[in-house]
Short mmCIF file of N, CA and C in Angstrom, two decimals:
data_model
loop_
_atom_site.label_atom_id
_atom_site.label_comp_id
_atom_site.label_asym_id
_atom_site.label_seq_id
_atom_site.Cartn_x
_atom_site.Cartn_y
_atom_site.Cartn_z
N MET A 1 0.85 -1.23 0.15
CA MET A 1 -0.01 0.03 0.10
C MET A 1 1.00 1.27 -0.01
N ALA A 2 0.64 2.02 -0.94
CA ALA A 2 1.28 3.63 -0.80
C ALA A 2 1.31 4.05 0.70
N GLU A 3 2.43 4.64 0.87
CA GLU A 3 2.90 5.30 2.26
C GLU A 3 1.71 6.33 2.54
N LEU A 4 1.45 7.23 1.34
CA LEU A 4 0.75 8.40 1.59
C LEU A 4 -0.93 7.91 2.01
N LYS A 5 -1.30 6.79 1.28
CA LYS A 5 -2.50 6.33 1.45
C LYS A 5 -2.43 6.00 3.12
N THR A 6 -1.69 5.17 3.41
CA THR A 6 -1.40 4.82 4.91
C THR A 6 -1.58 5.97 5.96
N ARG A 7 -0.81 6.89 5.49
CA ARG A 7 -0.73 8.28 6.25
C ARG A 7 -2.13 8.66 6.46
N LEU A 8 -2.62 8.88 5.25
CA LEU A 8 -4.09 9.46 5.18
C LEU A 8 -5.03 8.56 6.17
N LYS A 9 -5.15 7.25 6.03
CA LYS A 9 -5.85 6.26 7.17
C LYS A 9 -5.40 6.54 8.50
N ASN A 10 -4.33 6.76 9.01
CA ASN A 10 -3.78 6.97 10.13
C ASN A 10 -4.28 8.28 10.79
N ASP A 11 -4.08 9.26 9.91
CA ASP A 11 -4.48 10.50 10.23
C ASP A 11 -5.86 10.79 10.29
N LEU A 12 -6.66 9.79 9.61
CA LEU A 12 -8.14 9.83 9.68
C LEU A 12 -8.54 9.29 11.20
N THR A 13 -7.90 8.30 11.37
CA THR A 13 -8.28 7.65 12.85
C THR A 13 -8.08 8.72 13.91
N VAL A 14 -6.83 9.28 13.89
CA VAL A 14 -6.50 10.26 14.81
C VAL A 14 -7.46 11.26 14.92
N ALA A 15 -7.78 11.81 13.87
CA ALA A 15 -8.82 12.92 13.75
C ALA A 15 -10.28 12.45 14.13
N MET A 16 -10.72 11.18 13.94
CA MET A 16 -11.87 10.84 14.50
C MET A 16 -11.69 10.62 15.93
N LYS A 17 -10.80 10.12 16.52
CA LYS A 17 -10.79 10.22 18.08
C LYS A 17 -10.59 11.34 18.74
N ALA A 18 -9.95 12.57 18.01
CA ALA A 18 -10.05 13.69 18.45
C ALA A 18 -11.20 14.45 18.55
N ARG A 19 -12.16 14.02 17.54
CA ARG A 19 -13.59 14.45 17.15
C ARG A 19 -13.50 15.76 16.37
N GLU A 20 -12.50 15.85 15.45
CA GLU A 20 -12.08 16.78 14.49
C GLU A 20 -12.90 16.73 13.32
N THR A 21 -14.06 17.08 13.34
CA THR A 21 -15.23 16.64 12.26
C THR A 21 -14.67 17.01 10.89
N VAL A 22 -14.01 18.45 10.62
CA VAL A 22 -13.68 18.88 9.29
C VAL A 22 -12.43 18.29 8.99
N THR A 23 -11.36 17.90 9.79
CA THR A 23 -10.34 17.30 9.27
C THR A 23 -10.72 15.68 8.87
N ALA A 24 -11.68 14.97 9.83
CA ALA A 24 -12.21 13.47 9.46
C ALA A 24 -12.95 13.65 8.32
N GLY A 25 -13.80 14.59 8.07
CA GLY A 25 -14.76 14.73 6.65
C GLY A 25 -13.81 15.05 5.43
N ALA A 26 -12.76 15.78 5.61
CA ALA A 26 -11.71 15.85 4.51
C ALA A 26 -11.13 14.79 4.26
N LEU A 27 -10.55 14.07 5.15
CA LEU A 27 -9.63 12.75 4.97
C LEU A 27 -10.85 11.72 4.30
N ARG A 28 -11.82 11.55 4.84
CA ARG A 28 -12.73 10.44 4.22
C ARG A 28 -13.03 10.84 2.75
N MET A 29 -13.43 11.79 2.65
CA MET A 29 -13.65 12.22 0.99
C MET A 29 -12.32 12.14 0.29
N ALA A 30 -11.10 12.40 0.85
CA ALA A 30 -9.88 11.99 -0.22
C ALA A 30 -9.74 10.47 -0.17
N LEU A 31 -9.86 9.84 0.89
CA LEU A 31 -9.65 8.29 0.83
C LEU A 31 -10.95 7.80 -0.13
N THR A 32 -12.00 8.33 0.01
CA THR A 32 -13.14 7.68 -0.90
C THR A 32 -12.65 8.00 -2.45
N ALA A 33 -12.19 9.32 -2.72
CA ALA A 33 -11.63 9.61 -3.96
C ALA A 33 -10.19 8.61 -4.54
N VAL A 34 -9.49 8.27 -3.47
CA VAL A 34 -8.45 7.41 -3.74
C VAL A 34 -8.98 5.80 -4.02
N THR A 35 -9.91 5.56 -3.27
CA THR A 35 -10.61 4.24 -3.55
C THR A 35 -11.22 4.20 -4.80
N ASN A 36 -12.01 5.21 -5.30
CA ASN A 36 -12.67 5.14 -6.42
C ASN A 36 -11.61 5.08 -7.60
N GLU A 37 -10.65 5.80 -7.45
CA GLU A 37 -9.54 5.66 -8.64
C GLU A 37 -9.09 4.41 -8.57
N GLU A 38 -8.90 3.70 -7.60
CA GLU A 38 -8.13 2.53 -7.58
C GLU A 38 -8.96 1.39 -8.26
N VAL A 39 -10.29 1.38 -7.98
CA VAL A 39 -11.32 0.46 -8.79
C VAL A 39 -11.87 0.85 -9.98
N SER A 40 -11.19 2.07 -10.55
CA SER A 40 -11.74 2.52 -11.75
C SER A 40 -11.12 1.80 -12.90
N GLY A 41 -11.62 1.50 -14.00
CA GLY A 41 -11.10 0.89 -15.20
C GLY A 41 -11.47 -0.46 -15.12
N LYS A 42 -10.86 -1.42 -15.82
CA LYS A 42 -11.11 -2.70 -16.08
C LYS A 42 -10.86 -3.62 -14.95
N GLU A 43 -9.54 -3.16 -14.23
CA GLU A 43 -8.98 -3.95 -12.97
C GLU A 43 -8.69 -3.12 -11.82
N ALA A 44 -9.02 -3.83 -10.54
CA ALA A 44 -8.62 -2.99 -9.43
C ALA A 44 -7.15 -3.03 -9.12
N ARG A 45 -6.63 -1.96 -8.70
CA ARG A 45 -5.02 -1.72 -8.62
C ARG A 45 -4.76 -1.07 -7.53
N GLU A 46 -3.62 -1.13 -6.96
CA GLU A 46 -3.02 -0.13 -5.93
C GLU A 46 -2.47 1.01 -6.61
N LEU A 47 -2.80 2.26 -6.01
CA LEU A 47 -2.31 3.31 -6.35
C LEU A 47 -0.90 3.65 -6.02
N THR A 48 0.32 4.29 -6.85
CA THR A 48 1.28 4.58 -6.15
C THR A 48 1.02 6.05 -5.18
N ASP A 49 2.32 6.38 -4.74
CA ASP A 49 2.26 7.62 -4.00
C ASP A 49 1.95 8.93 -4.96
N ALA A 50 2.65 8.75 -6.04
CA ALA A 50 2.33 9.74 -7.15
C ALA A 50 0.90 9.75 -7.54
N GLU A 51 0.43 8.76 -7.85
CA GLU A 51 -0.83 8.57 -8.19
C GLU A 51 -1.91 9.15 -7.12
N VAL A 52 -1.77 8.78 -6.10
CA VAL A 52 -2.43 9.46 -4.83
C VAL A 52 -2.30 10.86 -4.76
N LEU A 53 -1.12 11.36 -4.83
CA LEU A 53 -1.02 12.85 -4.94
C LEU A 53 -1.84 13.78 -5.96
N LYS A 54 -1.72 13.06 -6.93
CA LYS A 54 -2.60 13.32 -8.38
C LYS A 54 -4.16 13.42 -7.94
N VAL A 55 -4.49 12.38 -7.33
CA VAL A 55 -6.08 12.33 -6.76
C VAL A 55 -6.13 13.57 -5.67
N LEU A 56 -5.14 13.66 -4.64
CA LEU A 56 -5.34 14.80 -3.81
C LEU A 56 -5.17 16.07 -4.25
N ALA A 57 -4.50 16.37 -5.27
CA ALA A 57 -4.57 17.58 -6.10
C ALA A 57 -5.82 17.84 -6.69
N ARG A 58 -6.27 16.95 -7.30
CA ARG A 58 -7.85 17.06 -8.02
C ARG A 58 -8.70 17.37 -7.01
N GLU A 59 -8.87 16.80 -5.78
CA GLU A 59 -9.95 16.95 -4.82
C GLU A 59 -9.46 18.35 -4.17
N ALA A 60 -8.36 18.83 -4.12
CA ALA A 60 -7.93 20.11 -3.63
C ALA A 60 -8.59 21.16 -4.60
N LYS A 61 -8.34 21.21 -5.72
CA LYS A 61 -8.79 21.83 -6.85
C LYS A 61 -10.26 22.01 -6.88
N LYS A 62 -11.08 20.85 -6.53
CA LYS A 62 -12.45 20.76 -6.35
C LYS A 62 -12.95 21.76 -5.34
N ARG A 63 -12.20 21.76 -4.05
CA ARG A 63 -12.61 22.36 -2.96
C ARG A 63 -12.53 23.68 -3.28
N LYS A 64 -11.51 24.30 -3.81
CA LYS A 64 -11.16 25.74 -4.30
C LYS A 64 -12.13 26.08 -4.95
N GLU A 65 -12.58 25.39 -6.15
CA GLU A 65 -13.67 25.81 -7.05
C GLU A 65 -15.07 26.00 -6.11
N ALA A 66 -15.59 25.11 -5.39
CA ALA A 66 -16.54 25.08 -4.47
C ALA A 66 -16.74 26.22 -3.83
N ALA A 67 -15.49 26.56 -3.03
CA ALA A 67 -15.35 27.65 -2.14
C ALA A 67 -15.62 28.90 -3.09
N GLU A 68 -15.31 29.09 -4.21
CA GLU A 68 -15.26 30.27 -4.90
C GLU A 68 -16.71 30.36 -5.28
N ALA A 69 -17.53 29.31 -5.72
CA ALA A 69 -18.82 28.94 -6.08
C ALA A 69 -19.71 29.43 -5.05
N PHE A 70 -19.53 29.23 -3.82
CA PHE A 70 -20.42 29.33 -2.53
C PHE A 70 -20.12 30.85 -2.24
N ASP A 71 -19.09 31.51 -2.42
CA ASP A 71 -18.78 32.91 -2.18
C ASP A 71 -19.64 33.64 -3.07
N GLY A 72 -19.74 33.25 -4.41
CA GLY A 72 -20.48 33.94 -5.59
C GLY A 72 -21.98 33.79 -5.31
N ALA A 73 -22.44 32.83 -4.48
CA ALA A 73 -23.73 32.36 -4.25
C ALA A 73 -24.04 33.10 -2.83
N GLY A 74 -23.10 33.68 -2.45
CA GLY A 74 -23.33 34.28 -0.65
C GLY A 74 -23.56 33.48 0.31
N ARG A 75 -23.07 32.25 0.35
CA ARG A 75 -23.03 31.12 1.14
C ARG A 75 -21.59 31.22 1.70
N ALA A 76 -21.33 32.12 2.76
CA ALA A 76 -20.11 32.19 3.27
C ALA A 76 -19.72 31.15 4.26
N GLU A 77 -20.79 30.41 4.97
CA GLU A 77 -20.52 29.31 5.64
C GLU A 77 -20.09 28.33 4.95
N LYS A 78 -20.71 27.80 3.76
CA LYS A 78 -20.08 26.83 3.22
C LYS A 78 -18.82 27.12 2.53
N ALA A 79 -18.71 28.25 1.95
CA ALA A 79 -17.34 28.60 1.43
C ALA A 79 -16.21 28.32 2.40
N ASP A 80 -16.47 28.72 3.70
CA ASP A 80 -15.46 28.63 4.80
C ASP A 80 -15.01 26.95 5.07
N LEU A 81 -16.24 26.36 4.87
CA LEU A 81 -16.03 24.75 5.32
C LEU A 81 -15.47 24.18 4.05
N GLU A 82 -15.54 24.58 2.90
CA GLU A 82 -14.60 24.17 1.60
C GLU A 82 -13.14 24.72 1.75
N ARG A 83 -12.82 25.76 2.36
CA ARG A 83 -11.43 26.27 2.51
C ARG A 83 -10.96 25.48 3.56
N GLN A 84 -11.49 25.28 4.68
CA GLN A 84 -10.89 24.36 5.78
C GLN A 84 -10.53 23.07 5.41
N GLU A 85 -11.70 22.39 4.61
CA GLU A 85 -10.97 21.15 3.88
C GLU A 85 -9.91 21.25 3.00
N LEU A 86 -9.88 22.28 2.13
CA LEU A 86 -8.77 22.62 1.18
C LEU A 86 -7.39 22.76 2.36
N ALA A 87 -7.61 23.31 3.34
CA ALA A 87 -6.43 23.42 4.02
C ALA A 87 -5.78 22.28 4.66
N VAL A 88 -6.84 21.38 4.96
CA VAL A 88 -6.43 19.84 5.50
C VAL A 88 -5.88 19.27 4.23
N LEU A 89 -6.40 19.10 2.96
CA LEU A 89 -5.53 18.51 1.89
C LEU A 89 -4.39 19.10 1.43
N GLU A 90 -4.17 20.47 1.56
CA GLU A 90 -2.83 21.05 1.27
C GLU A 90 -1.75 20.33 1.92
N THR A 91 -1.96 20.08 3.32
CA THR A 91 -0.93 19.55 4.20
C THR A 91 -0.42 18.31 3.66
N TYR A 92 -0.97 17.44 2.76
CA TYR A 92 -0.48 16.32 2.16
C TYR A 92 0.01 16.70 0.74
N LEU A 93 -0.02 17.62 0.25
CA LEU A 93 0.43 18.15 -1.31
C LEU A 93 1.77 18.74 -1.17
N PRO A 94 2.67 18.66 -1.96
CA PRO A 94 4.01 19.33 -2.08
C PRO A 94 3.87 20.78 -2.20
N LYS A 95 4.89 21.45 -1.79
CA LYS A 95 4.62 23.12 -1.66
C LYS A 95 4.85 23.37 -3.08
N GLN A 96 3.98 24.50 -3.32
CA GLN A 96 3.75 25.04 -4.70
C GLN A 96 4.87 25.73 -4.95
N LEU A 97 5.07 25.95 -6.43
CA LEU A 97 6.11 26.62 -6.81
C LEU A 97 5.74 28.16 -6.66
N ASP A 98 6.60 29.26 -6.46
CA ASP A 98 6.30 30.57 -6.65
C ASP A 98 6.46 31.10 -8.13
N ASP A 99 6.32 32.17 -8.62
CA ASP A 99 6.23 32.48 -10.00
C ASP A 99 7.85 32.49 -10.32
N ALA A 100 8.69 32.78 -9.35
CA ALA A 100 10.10 32.93 -10.09
C ALA A 100 10.56 31.63 -10.35
N GLU A 101 10.30 30.52 -9.29
CA GLU A 101 10.77 29.04 -9.43
C GLU A 101 10.27 28.50 -10.78
N LEU A 102 8.93 28.87 -11.19
CA LEU A 102 8.06 28.46 -12.20
C LEU A 102 8.66 29.14 -13.71
N ALA A 103 8.85 30.50 -13.42
CA ALA A 103 9.70 31.03 -14.56
C ALA A 103 11.11 30.25 -15.14
N SER A 104 11.72 30.19 -13.76
CA SER A 104 13.02 29.54 -14.15
C SER A 104 12.99 28.15 -14.66
N ILE A 105 11.94 27.42 -14.29
CA ILE A 105 11.87 26.08 -14.80
C ILE A 105 11.21 26.04 -16.59
N VAL A 106 10.49 27.02 -16.69
CA VAL A 106 10.17 27.40 -18.09
C VAL A 106 11.24 27.80 -18.94
N ASP A 107 11.98 28.57 -18.41
CA ASP A 107 13.31 29.00 -19.15
C ASP A 107 14.03 28.13 -19.51
N LYS A 108 14.33 27.09 -18.58
CA LYS A 108 15.40 25.67 -18.71
C LYS A 108 14.86 25.08 -19.78
N ALA A 109 13.44 24.81 -19.88
CA ALA A 109 12.66 24.01 -20.73
C ALA A 109 12.74 24.54 -22.12
N TYR A 110 12.34 25.87 -22.06
CA TYR A 110 12.57 26.76 -23.27
C TYR A 110 13.72 26.37 -24.21
N ASP A 111 15.07 26.67 -23.39
CA ASP A 111 16.29 26.58 -23.81
C ASP A 111 16.59 25.06 -24.25
N ALA A 112 15.95 24.05 -23.63
CA ALA A 112 16.17 22.75 -24.10
C ALA A 112 15.49 22.38 -25.31
N VAL A 113 14.38 22.86 -25.61
CA VAL A 113 13.75 22.53 -26.92
C VAL A 113 14.22 23.38 -27.82
N ALA A 114 14.93 24.88 -27.63
CA ALA A 114 15.44 25.51 -28.62
C ALA A 114 16.80 24.71 -28.86
N ALA A 115 17.59 24.22 -28.31
CA ALA A 115 18.50 23.34 -28.59
C ALA A 115 18.31 22.27 -29.26
N GLN A 116 17.22 21.38 -28.96
CA GLN A 116 16.92 20.26 -29.65
C GLN A 116 16.35 20.66 -31.16
N LEU A 117 15.87 21.82 -31.35
CA LEU A 117 15.16 22.17 -32.49
C LEU A 117 16.17 22.81 -33.42
N GLY A 118 17.15 23.45 -32.99
CA GLY A 118 17.89 24.39 -33.27
C GLY A 118 17.69 25.86 -33.63
N GLU A 119 16.51 25.92 -33.17
CA GLU A 119 15.90 27.52 -33.30
C GLU A 119 15.12 27.55 -32.25
N ALA A 120 14.70 28.95 -32.06
CA ALA A 120 13.81 29.19 -30.96
C ALA A 120 12.48 28.79 -31.12
N PRO A 121 11.82 28.04 -30.16
CA PRO A 121 10.46 27.40 -30.36
C PRO A 121 9.38 28.46 -30.33
N GLY A 122 8.40 28.46 -31.11
CA GLY A 122 7.44 29.31 -31.16
C GLY A 122 5.98 28.67 -30.66
N GLN A 123 4.84 29.32 -31.04
CA GLN A 123 3.41 28.68 -30.68
C GLN A 123 3.34 27.31 -30.95
N LYS A 124 3.96 26.87 -32.12
CA LYS A 124 3.48 25.44 -32.53
C LYS A 124 4.25 24.30 -31.59
N GLN A 125 5.40 25.01 -31.02
CA GLN A 125 6.12 24.06 -30.22
C GLN A 125 5.69 24.10 -28.79
N MET A 126 4.59 24.78 -28.34
CA MET A 126 4.23 24.76 -27.24
C MET A 126 4.04 23.67 -26.43
N GLY A 127 3.46 22.52 -27.07
CA GLY A 127 3.40 21.26 -26.60
C GLY A 127 4.71 20.60 -26.25
N GLN A 128 5.66 20.81 -26.85
CA GLN A 128 7.12 20.42 -26.60
C GLN A 128 7.70 20.81 -25.29
N VAL A 129 7.48 22.08 -25.17
CA VAL A 129 7.80 23.13 -24.03
C VAL A 129 7.03 22.55 -22.67
N MET A 130 5.50 22.63 -23.13
CA MET A 130 4.66 21.96 -22.04
C MET A 130 5.18 20.64 -21.44
N LYS A 131 5.47 19.81 -22.10
CA LYS A 131 5.75 18.26 -21.63
C LYS A 131 7.01 18.49 -20.95
N ALA A 132 8.15 19.51 -21.26
CA ALA A 132 9.27 19.30 -20.41
C ALA A 132 9.23 20.10 -19.20
N VAL A 133 8.23 20.92 -19.39
CA VAL A 133 7.88 21.70 -18.11
C VAL A 133 7.30 20.77 -17.11
N ASN A 134 6.23 20.27 -17.53
CA ASN A 134 5.46 19.48 -16.67
C ASN A 134 6.22 18.25 -16.02
N ALA A 135 7.04 17.67 -16.75
CA ALA A 135 7.94 16.63 -16.26
C ALA A 135 8.78 17.17 -15.01
N GLU A 136 9.35 18.46 -15.03
CA GLU A 136 9.84 18.96 -14.02
C GLU A 136 9.09 19.63 -12.85
N VAL A 137 7.87 20.05 -13.20
CA VAL A 137 7.13 20.75 -12.15
C VAL A 137 6.18 19.43 -11.35
N ALA A 138 5.85 18.53 -11.94
CA ALA A 138 5.17 17.27 -11.36
C ALA A 138 4.38 17.54 -10.18
N GLY A 139 3.24 18.37 -10.41
CA GLY A 139 2.11 18.43 -9.40
C GLY A 139 2.42 19.70 -8.32
N ARG A 140 3.51 20.50 -8.70
CA ARG A 140 4.04 21.56 -7.69
C ARG A 140 3.34 22.89 -8.42
N ALA A 141 2.76 23.13 -9.44
CA ALA A 141 2.05 24.12 -9.94
C ALA A 141 0.86 23.76 -10.94
N ASP A 142 -0.07 24.56 -10.64
CA ASP A 142 -1.59 24.27 -11.37
C ASP A 142 -1.33 24.31 -12.89
N GLY A 143 -1.78 23.67 -13.55
CA GLY A 143 -1.84 23.44 -15.24
C GLY A 143 -2.03 24.66 -15.83
N GLY A 144 -3.05 25.49 -15.17
CA GLY A 144 -3.05 26.73 -15.81
C GLY A 144 -2.20 27.93 -15.56
N ARG A 145 -1.55 27.64 -14.51
CA ARG A 145 -0.17 28.64 -14.27
C ARG A 145 0.74 28.35 -15.16
N VAL A 146 1.27 26.89 -15.26
CA VAL A 146 2.18 26.62 -16.07
C VAL A 146 1.94 27.02 -17.40
N ALA A 147 0.75 26.60 -18.34
CA ALA A 147 0.35 27.17 -19.50
C ALA A 147 0.59 28.65 -19.69
N ALA A 148 0.27 29.51 -18.56
CA ALA A 148 0.40 30.95 -18.81
C ALA A 148 1.67 31.19 -19.00
N ALA A 149 2.63 30.70 -18.12
CA ALA A 149 3.91 30.94 -18.22
C ALA A 149 4.58 30.54 -19.38
N VAL A 150 4.19 29.35 -19.83
CA VAL A 150 4.96 29.00 -21.24
C VAL A 150 4.53 29.92 -22.25
N LYS A 151 3.35 30.11 -22.20
CA LYS A 151 2.71 31.06 -23.36
C LYS A 151 3.43 32.39 -23.25
N SER A 152 3.58 33.10 -22.27
CA SER A 152 4.20 34.15 -22.19
C SER A 152 5.60 34.20 -22.68
N LYS A 153 6.28 32.93 -22.20
CA LYS A 153 7.68 32.86 -22.81
C LYS A 153 7.75 32.68 -24.08
N LEU A 154 6.83 32.01 -24.83
CA LEU A 154 6.98 31.89 -26.15
C LEU A 154 6.70 33.32 -27.22
N THR A 155 5.59 33.99 -26.58
CA THR A 155 5.36 35.02 -27.18
C THR A 155 6.25 36.29 -26.95
N SER A 156 7.21 36.26 -25.94
CA SER A 156 8.02 37.30 -25.70
C SER A 156 9.42 37.29 -26.71
#
């Protein structure tokens, strides 16, 4: 079993014993998402830690979007609950890259693709640059941020 999944289960037990309802609820939801991912497809399988991290990142994104939607609908108490659950999930996710670190990774990938092509990459090579950046970023930055950074580098 993946270490991260084991940690989630142990932390859920601790949260339940301490009667921390928000933490327990967030961890239950995360473990359910992990289990659903394990049994999806043709054959049940164990997820690796990297796959569990992807599931947690997806769930964190859902919490963030739900909080924004609740704010827009004037449901502050529900938005606050979603943000609390997001905070619990973020403790299991890797530290997010700041803009300077992301720009540095984009610059390296841009230079690598330029060396490979023998010329400066343009919009048509955005996929190649994105592939190189995503391999380096590995879940430490939102895909939208990565795409925006790559696009700005290609157009400058």
